[in-house]
Coordinates of C-alpha atoms in Angstrom, one line a residue:
M1 CA 70.6 107.9 115.7
S2 CA 72.8 105.9 113.5
E3 CA 74.5 105.9 110.1
V4 CA 75.5 103.2 107.8
L5 CA 79.0 103.4 106.6
E6 CA 80.6 101.7 103.6
V7 CA 83.6 99.6 104.5
P8 CA 86.6 100.8 102.4
E9 CA 88.4 98.1 100.4
V10 CA 91.8 97.2 101.9
Q11 CA 94.6 94.8 101.0
Q12 CA 93.8 91.3 102.3
L13 CA 96.2 88.7 103.7
E14 CA 96.2 85.4 101.8
R15 CA 95.0 82.2 103.4
K16 CA 97.9 79.8 102.8
I17 CA 98.6 78.0 106.1
G18 CA 97.0 74.4 106.4
L19 CA 96.6 72.2 109.5
F20 CA 99.9 70.5 109.5
Q21 CA 101.7 73.9 109.1
A22 CA 99.5 75.4 111.8
V23 CA 100.3 72.7 114.2
S24 CA 104.0 73.0 113.4
I25 CA 104.0 76.8 113.9
N26 CA 102.3 76.4 117.3
M27 CA 104.5 73.6 118.5
S28 CA 107.7 75.3 117.3
Q29 CA 106.8 78.4 119.3
M30 CA 105.7 76.3 122.3
V31 CA 108.7 74.1 122.7
G32 CA 111.4 76.3 121.4
I33 CA 114.1 76.9 123.9
G34 CA 111.7 77.1 126.8
P35 CA 112.0 73.6 128.6
F36 CA 115.7 73.4 127.9
V37 CA 116.4 76.6 130.0
T38 CA 113.6 76.5 132.5
I39 CA 114.0 73.0 134.0
P40 CA 116.6 74.4 136.4
L41 CA 114.4 77.4 137.3
M42 CA 111.4 75.1 137.8
V43 CA 113.5 72.9 140.2
G44 CA 114.7 76.0 142.0
A45 CA 111.1 77.2 142.4
F46 CA 110.0 73.9 144.1
G47 CA 113.3 73.0 145.7
G48 CA 113.6 69.5 144.3
P49 CA 112.3 67.0 141.8
Q50 CA 108.7 67.5 142.9
A51 CA 109.1 70.3 140.1
I52 CA 107.1 68.0 138.0
I53 CA 104.0 69.5 139.8
G54 CA 104.7 72.8 138.0
W55 CA 104.7 71.2 134.5
V56 CA 101.4 69.5 135.2
A57 CA 99.8 72.7 136.6
G58 CA 101.1 74.6 133.6
A59 CA 99.6 72.0 131.3
I60 CA 96.2 72.2 132.9
L61 CA 96.2 76.0 132.6
A62 CA 97.4 75.9 129.0
L63 CA 94.6 73.4 128.1
A64 CA 91.9 75.5 129.9
D65 CA 93.1 78.8 128.3
G66 CA 93.6 76.9 124.8
L67 CA 89.9 76.2 124.8
V68 CA 89.3 79.8 125.2
W69 CA 91.4 80.6 122.2
A70 CA 89.8 77.7 120.3
E71 CA 86.3 79.1 120.5
L72 CA 87.3 82.7 119.9
G73 CA 89.8 81.8 117.2
G74 CA 87.4 79.5 115.2
S75 CA 84.6 82.0 115.4
M76 CA 86.6 85.2 114.5
P77 CA 89.7 84.2 112.4
G78 CA 91.1 87.6 111.8
S79 CA 94.7 88.9 111.8
G80 CA 95.8 89.9 115.3
G81 CA 93.9 87.3 117.4
T82 CA 93.0 89.0 120.7
Y83 CA 92.7 92.3 119.1
V84 CA 89.7 91.0 117.1
Y85 CA 88.1 89.2 120.0
L86 CA 88.2 92.3 122.4
R87 CA 87.1 94.5 119.6
E88 CA 84.0 92.4 119.0
A89 CA 83.2 91.8 122.6
F90 CA 83.7 95.2 124.3
Q91 CA 82.9 97.7 121.6
Y92 CA 79.3 98.1 122.9
R93 CA 80.3 99.8 126.1
T94 CA 83.9 101.0 125.8
G95 CA 84.3 101.6 122.2
R96 CA 87.8 101.1 121.0
L97 CA 89.5 101.1 124.4
M98 CA 90.0 97.3 125.0
P99 CA 91.4 96.6 121.5
F100 CA 93.7 99.6 121.7
M101 CA 94.9 98.4 125.2
F102 CA 95.6 95.0 123.9
V103 CA 97.8 96.2 121.0
W104 CA 99.5 98.6 123.4
T105 CA 100.4 95.7 125.8
A106 CA 101.1 93.1 123.0
M107 CA 103.7 95.5 121.6
L108 CA 105.6 94.8 124.8
F109 CA 104.8 91.2 126.0
I110 CA 105.1 89.5 122.7
P111 CA 108.6 90.8 122.1
L112 CA 109.6 90.0 125.6
I113 CA 108.6 86.4 124.9
M114 CA 110.9 86.5 121.9
S115 CA 113.7 88.0 124.0
T116 CA 113.6 84.9 126.2
G117 CA 114.2 82.7 123.1
V118 CA 117.2 84.8 122.2
Q119 CA 118.5 84.7 125.8
G120 CA 118.1 81.0 125.8
L121 CA 120.0 80.6 122.6
V122 CA 122.9 82.6 123.9
Q123 CA 122.9 80.7 127.1
Y124 CA 123.3 77.3 125.2
L125 CA 125.8 78.6 122.9
A126 CA 128.1 79.2 125.9
Y127 CA 128.2 75.4 126.2
L128 CA 130.0 75.3 122.7
W129 CA 131.8 78.5 123.3
P130 CA 132.7 78.6 127.1
S131 CA 134.9 81.7 126.9
M132 CA 132.2 83.9 125.3
T133 CA 132.0 87.2 127.1
T134 CA 128.9 89.2 128.0
G135 CA 129.6 91.6 125.2
Q136 CA 130.0 88.9 122.6
G137 CA 126.8 87.3 123.8
D138 CA 125.1 90.6 123.3
I139 CA 126.4 90.8 119.7
V140 CA 125.2 87.2 119.0
G141 CA 121.8 87.9 120.2
V142 CA 121.4 91.0 118.1
V143 CA 122.7 89.2 115.0
V144 CA 120.2 86.3 115.6
I145 CA 117.3 88.9 115.7
A146 CA 118.5 90.5 112.5
L147 CA 118.7 87.2 110.8
V148 CA 115.2 86.3 111.8
M149 CA 113.9 89.5 110.5
L150 CA 115.6 88.9 107.2
L151 CA 114.1 85.4 106.9
L152 CA 110.6 86.7 107.6
W153 CA 111.0 89.2 104.8
R154 CA 109.1 86.9 102.3
R155 CA 105.7 85.5 101.5
V156 CA 103.9 83.6 104.2
E157 CA 103.6 80.4 102.2
N158 CA 107.4 80.2 102.0
I159 CA 107.6 80.9 105.6
G160 CA 105.1 78.0 106.4
R161 CA 107.4 75.5 104.6
L162 CA 110.4 76.8 106.3
T163 CA 108.6 76.4 109.7
V164 CA 107.9 72.8 109.0
V165 CA 111.6 72.2 108.5
M166 CA 112.5 73.9 111.8
W167 CA 109.8 72.0 113.6
A168 CA 111.4 68.7 112.4
V169 CA 114.7 69.9 113.9
M170 CA 112.9 70.7 117.2
I171 CA 111.3 67.2 117.3
V172 CA 114.8 65.6 116.7
A173 CA 116.4 67.6 119.4
V174 CA 113.7 66.9 121.9
A175 CA 113.6 63.2 121.1
A176 CA 117.4 62.9 121.3
V177 CA 117.4 64.3 124.8
I178 CA 114.5 62.1 125.9
L179 CA 116.0 58.9 124.5
A180 CA 119.4 59.6 126.0
A181 CA 117.8 60.3 129.4
F182 CA 115.7 57.1 129.5
T183 CA 118.6 54.9 128.4
H184 CA 120.4 56.0 131.5
F185 CA 117.5 56.6 133.8
H186 CA 117.8 56.4 137.5
A187 CA 114.4 56.3 139.3
S188 CA 115.9 57.2 142.6
L189 CA 117.0 60.6 141.2
A190 CA 113.6 61.5 139.6
F191 CA 111.2 60.3 142.2
T192 CA 113.1 60.7 145.6
W193 CA 111.5 63.9 146.9
P194 CA 112.8 65.8 149.9
A195 CA 110.9 65.5 153.2
H196 CA 107.7 67.7 153.3
A197 CA 108.1 68.5 149.6
V198 CA 104.4 68.9 149.3
N199 CA 103.0 70.8 152.3
L200 CA 99.7 72.4 151.5
G201 CA 99.6 74.2 154.7
S202 CA 102.9 76.0 154.1
G203 CA 103.1 79.4 152.5
T204 CA 106.4 78.5 151.1
F205 CA 105.0 75.7 149.1
W206 CA 102.4 77.9 147.5
L207 CA 104.9 80.6 146.7
G208 CA 107.0 78.0 145.0
F209 CA 103.9 76.7 143.2
A210 CA 103.0 80.1 141.9
S211 CA 106.6 80.6 140.6
G212 CA 106.4 77.2 139.1
L213 CA 103.1 77.8 137.4
T214 CA 104.4 80.9 136.0
I215 CA 107.5 79.1 134.5
G216 CA 105.2 76.2 133.3
I217 CA 102.7 78.4 131.4
Y218 CA 105.6 80.3 129.9
D219 CA 106.9 77.1 128.5
Y220 CA 103.5 76.3 127.0
L221 CA 102.9 79.8 125.5
G222 CA 102.8 79.7 121.8
Y223 CA 99.6 77.5 121.5
N224 CA 97.9 80.7 120.2
T225 CA 100.4 81.7 117.5
T226 CA 98.0 80.6 114.6
A227 CA 95.2 82.7 116.2
Y228 CA 97.4 85.7 115.5
L229 CA 97.7 84.6 111.9
G230 CA 93.9 83.8 111.7
A231 CA 93.6 85.8 108.4
E232 CA 96.1 83.6 106.7
V233 CA 94.8 80.1 107.8
R234 CA 92.9 77.9 105.4
N235 CA 89.5 76.7 106.6
P236 CA 90.1 78.5 110.0
G237 CA 86.9 77.3 111.7
R238 CA 88.3 73.8 111.6
V239 CA 92.1 74.3 111.5
L240 CA 92.5 76.9 114.3
P241 CA 90.8 75.0 117.1
R242 CA 92.5 71.8 116.0
S243 CA 95.9 73.4 115.7
I244 CA 95.5 74.9 119.3
V245 CA 94.3 71.8 121.1
G246 CA 96.4 69.4 119.1
A247 CA 99.7 71.3 119.8
I248 CA 98.9 71.6 123.5
A249 CA 98.2 67.8 123.7
A250 CA 101.4 66.9 121.9
V251 CA 103.6 69.2 124.0
M252 CA 102.0 68.0 127.3
G253 CA 103.5 64.5 126.5
I254 CA 106.9 65.9 125.3
Y255 CA 107.4 68.1 128.4
L256 CA 106.4 65.3 131.0
L257 CA 108.9 62.9 129.3
L258 CA 111.6 65.5 129.1
Q259 CA 111.2 66.7 132.7
I260 CA 111.2 63.2 134.2
G261 CA 113.9 62.0 132.0
V262 CA 116.3 64.9 132.9
L263 CA 115.5 64.4 136.6
G264 CA 116.5 60.8 136.2
V265 CA 119.9 61.6 135.0
V266 CA 121.1 65.0 136.4
N267 CA 121.2 65.3 140.3
W268 CA 118.7 68.2 141.0
H269 CA 121.3 69.9 143.2
D270 CA 123.6 70.4 140.2
M271 CA 120.9 72.4 138.5
L272 CA 121.0 75.0 141.4
N273 CA 124.8 75.3 141.3
P274 CA 125.7 78.3 139.1
S275 CA 129.2 76.8 138.4
N276 CA 127.7 73.5 137.1
V277 CA 127.0 73.2 133.4
A278 CA 123.4 71.8 134.2
S279 CA 122.3 75.2 135.6
Q280 CA 122.7 76.9 132.2
S281 CA 122.6 74.0 129.6
V282 CA 120.9 71.1 131.2
A283 CA 120.1 69.2 128.0
S284 CA 123.7 69.4 127.0
A285 CA 124.6 68.1 130.5
V286 CA 122.3 65.1 130.0
M287 CA 123.8 64.3 126.6
Q288 CA 127.4 64.6 127.9
D289 CA 126.6 62.4 130.9
T290 CA 124.9 59.7 128.8
W291 CA 126.3 59.6 125.2
G292 CA 129.4 61.8 125.5
K293 CA 130.7 65.1 124.6
G294 CA 130.3 64.6 120.8
A295 CA 126.6 63.8 121.1
A296 CA 126.2 66.8 123.5
D297 CA 127.8 69.1 120.9
V298 CA 125.4 67.9 118.3
V299 CA 122.3 68.2 120.3
T300 CA 123.3 71.6 121.5
V301 CA 123.4 72.7 117.8
L302 CA 120.0 71.3 117.3
I303 CA 118.7 73.2 120.3
L304 CA 120.2 76.5 119.1
I305 CA 118.2 75.9 115.8
T306 CA 115.2 75.1 117.8
A307 CA 115.6 78.4 119.8
F308 CA 116.0 80.2 116.5
A309 CA 112.7 78.5 115.3
S310 CA 110.8 79.8 118.4
V311 CA 111.9 83.3 117.9
F312 CA 111.1 83.1 114.1
T313 CA 107.6 81.7 114.6
G314 CA 106.8 84.2 117.5
L315 CA 107.8 87.2 115.4
L316 CA 105.9 85.9 112.5
G317 CA 102.6 85.7 114.6
G318 CA 103.5 88.9 116.7
S319 CA 104.0 91.1 113.6
R320 CA 100.4 90.5 112.6
V321 CA 98.9 91.8 115.8
P322 CA 98.9 95.6 115.0
F323 CA 97.7 95.0 111.4
D324 CA 94.0 94.8 111.9
A325 CA 94.0 97.5 114.6
A326 CA 95.8 99.9 112.2
R327 CA 93.3 99.1 109.4
D328 CA 90.4 99.8 111.8
G329 CA 91.9 103.1 112.8
V330 CA 92.9 102.0 116.4
F331 CA 96.7 102.2 115.8
F332 CA 99.2 104.0 113.7
K333 CA 98.1 103.8 110.1
S334 CA 101.6 102.7 108.9
F335 CA 101.1 99.3 110.8
G336 CA 98.1 98.6 108.4
R337 CA 100.4 98.6 105.2
L338 CA 101.5 95.3 103.5
H339 CA 104.7 94.9 101.6
Q340 CA 103.9 95.5 98.0
K341 CA 105.6 92.4 96.7
Y342 CA 105.5 89.9 99.7
H343 CA 102.3 91.0 101.4
F344 CA 103.3 91.0 105.0
P345 CA 102.8 93.8 107.7
V346 CA 106.2 95.6 107.4
W347 CA 106.0 98.0 110.3
G348 CA 104.6 95.3 112.7
L349 CA 107.6 93.1 111.9
L350 CA 110.1 96.0 112.3
A351 CA 108.5 97.2 115.6
M352 CA 108.5 93.7 117.1
G353 CA 112.1 93.2 116.1
A354 CA 113.2 96.4 117.7
V355 CA 111.4 95.8 121.0
T356 CA 112.7 92.1 121.1
T357 CA 116.3 93.5 120.8
A358 CA 115.8 96.1 123.5
G359 CA 114.2 93.5 125.9
F360 CA 117.1 91.1 125.3
L361 CA 119.8 93.7 126.1
L362 CA 118.0 95.3 129.0
A363 CA 117.5 92.1 130.8
R364 CA 121.1 91.1 130.5
H365 CA 122.4 94.4 131.9
V366 CA 119.7 96.0 134.1
G367 CA 118.8 94.3 137.5
S368 CA 120.1 90.9 136.5
S369 CA 121.8 88.9 139.3
A370 CA 122.1 85.3 140.7
A371 CA 118.7 85.7 142.4
H372 CA 117.2 87.3 139.3
P373 CA 118.8 86.0 136.1
P374 CA 117.9 87.7 132.8
L375 CA 115.6 84.8 131.7
A376 CA 113.6 85.0 135.1
I377 CA 113.2 88.7 134.8
L378 CA 111.8 88.5 131.3
I379 CA 109.4 85.6 132.1
T380 CA 108.0 87.4 135.1
L381 CA 107.5 90.8 133.4
L382 CA 105.9 89.3 130.3
T383 CA 103.4 87.1 132.2
T384 CA 102.2 90.0 134.4
V385 CA 101.7 92.4 131.5
M386 CA 99.9 89.7 129.5
V387 CA 97.5 88.6 132.4
I388 CA 95.6 91.8 132.7
I389 CA 94.6 92.8 129.1
Q390 CA 94.9 89.5 127.3
S391 CA 94.3 86.4 129.4
C392 CA 91.5 87.7 131.8
S393 CA 89.9 89.9 129.2
Q394 CA 89.5 86.9 126.7
I395 CA 87.8 84.9 129.5
A396 CA 85.2 87.7 129.8
A397 CA 85.0 88.0 126.0
V398 CA 83.8 84.5 125.6
I399 CA 80.9 85.2 128.1
V400 CA 80.0 88.6 126.6
L401 CA 80.0 87.3 123.0
R402 CA 77.8 84.5 123.8
K403 CA 75.3 87.0 125.2
R404 CA 75.9 90.0 122.7
Q405 CA 76.3 87.9 119.5
P406 CA 74.3 84.8 119.7
N407 CA 74.2 84.6 115.9
L408 CA 78.0 84.4 115.7
R409 CA 79.1 81.4 113.7
R410 CA 81.0 79.1 116.2
P411 CA 82.5 76.1 114.5
Y412 CA 83.9 75.1 117.9
H413 CA 81.9 75.4 121.1
M414 CA 84.0 75.2 124.3
F415 CA 84.0 71.7 125.8
L416 CA 82.4 71.6 129.4
Y417 CA 81.6 75.5 129.3
P418 CA 82.2 77.4 131.7
V419 CA 84.5 75.1 133.5
P420 CA 87.7 75.9 131.4
L421 CA 86.9 79.7 132.0
I422 CA 86.9 79.1 135.8
V423 CA 90.0 77.0 135.7
A424 CA 91.9 79.6 133.5
G425 CA 90.8 82.5 135.6
I426 CA 92.0 80.9 138.9
G427 CA 95.3 80.0 137.3
W428 CA 96.0 83.5 136.0
A429 CA 94.9 85.0 139.3
V430 CA 97.4 82.9 141.1
I431 CA 100.3 83.9 138.7
Y432 CA 99.5 87.5 139.1
G433 CA 98.6 87.7 142.8
Y434 CA 102.0 86.0 143.8
A435 CA 104.2 87.8 141.3
D436 CA 105.6 90.4 143.6
K437 CA 106.3 87.9 146.5
A438 CA 108.0 85.5 144.1
N439 CA 110.2 88.2 142.7
P440 CA 111.2 90.5 145.5
G441 CA 112.8 93.7 144.2
V442 CA 111.6 93.3 140.6
H443 CA 108.0 94.7 141.3
P444 CA 106.3 93.0 138.3
I445 CA 102.7 94.0 139.5
E446 CA 103.6 97.6 139.8
W447 CA 105.4 97.6 136.4
S448 CA 102.3 96.0 134.7
I449 CA 99.8 98.4 136.3
G450 CA 102.0 101.3 135.4
W451 CA 102.3 100.1 131.7
V452 CA 98.5 99.6 131.6
A453 CA 97.9 103.1 133.2
L454 CA 100.2 104.8 130.6
G455 CA 98.2 102.9 127.9
V456 CA 94.9 104.3 129.3
I457 CA 96.4 107.8 129.2
A458 CA 97.7 107.3 125.6
Y459 CA 94.2 106.1 124.5
L460 CA 92.5 109.1 126.0
L461 CA 94.9 111.4 124.1
W462 CA 94.4 109.4 120.9
S463 CA 90.6 109.2 121.2
K464 CA 90.4 112.9 121.8
A465 CA 92.4 113.7 118.8
E466 CA 90.4 111.1 116.7
K467 CA 87.1 112.3 118.1
T468 CA 86.0 108.8 119.2
W469 CA 84.5 107.3 122.4
P470 CA 84.6 108.8 125.1
F471 CA 85.1 112.0 123.1
G472 CA 82.9 111.0 120.1
P473 CA 80.8 108.3 118.6
K474 CA 81.4 104.5 119.0
V475 CA 81.9 102.4 116.0
I476 CA 80.0 99.1 116.3
R477 CA 81.3 96.3 114.1
E478 CA 79.8 92.9 114.1
E479 CA 82.1 91.7 111.4
Y480 CA 81.8 88.0 112.0
A481 CA 78.1 87.7 112.9
E482 CA 75.9 85.9 110.3
G483 CA 73.7 88.4 108.4
V484 CA 75.7 91.5 109.2
E485 CA 77.1 93.2 106.2
S486 CA 77.8 96.8 107.3
V487 CA 79.6 98.9 109.9
E488 CA 77.2 101.0 112.0
L489 CA 78.3 104.3 113.5
E490 CA 76.4 104.8 116.8
I491 CA 76.0 108.3 118.1
L492 CA 76.1 108.5 121.8

């Protein structure tokens, strides 16, 4: 038994973001503060300059997973990215469970990613303000988040122009560090690896590899930002796949040059010494050792702007995630409202900003130590939470949609299908499987399972109140399939 329902008219987001702006948004979020603060973490994971392996492995995983996003994003360019893909793929068997669970987890892991940007900004600010106390750093971080929220309180086309400016600053900062490094490059520092640096038969090597892969993919995260903004991208079937793959390819080259250049100037042992400036502000150390303190100060300011830009673009995309879910009745209705004047999701932005603030403050004061610095805690927790519902589920979604919706318009078909799915699946499995061993005492796997289990309970309570599956009918929506013009209510 089925019944055809009319789709209510709702406020629509405006398609204003072009290709160059889309690539700028992705690259700003990808580069951000990440490589400037994680190079010492990567060196620590591998125990030497062979840390370059982690960047290469991260790039391979990012490209494989990026092709997943490219096919899904080009086919279903809606607000919220993964929410739309999981809704379309898994509605036939589990109703609204999977899209609900994605929004539930995204409201945690997206702000945690933004918290790492704020933590990195405070970390680099300490180079210019060495007497800064922990409390003062807390205040700086909260003020930064408030300023980001204020700048996002406007129309998306104005945000797009502002993002291009911040992207240009990011390019200048990265280029300055790379240029300074290669004008004073010592190959012996970069390419002299410790004895038995790569021992494939050693459990220690694979533990370091898993940690390095986690750090590496964290640094590449952001290639999917425009997918969250799919409803605001012009010509999305063409722009979304190109913005994702193009941003990954560009950042691959930037990261390899940056990593090799830094290792050729700074002794890797200094990066592991907490009392050495290279352990906290490695890019500033490179500039100081090559072009002097004045140049280091200037580039540090540019890095602070870059960190700010990454938080800015991340909250821009993340704030759109609950929007479609709320419009579809899968999340709190208030998240589906747009600002009357500026047409952006108000409650999504406010909620993401609040969780970003909480994540930043908690990581700095709960459980942080020399063995588990705040940045490492945030990276570990956000990746394990993200893997279960987003990364692995999207791999399955590609397969399910090719079977369930063969008439879905696909402007981009995944290259070498299904090889990228297999590579991405193995990469995410390694990150998740080694998470507890690589972070003793933090228990990221247990925390992630607990958060997902709590989400399932929340869904069951919500679905019972809403009288939807498994306590009522399923709503089947093939919104993007060609020839489908209605929403069908299927009674179980």
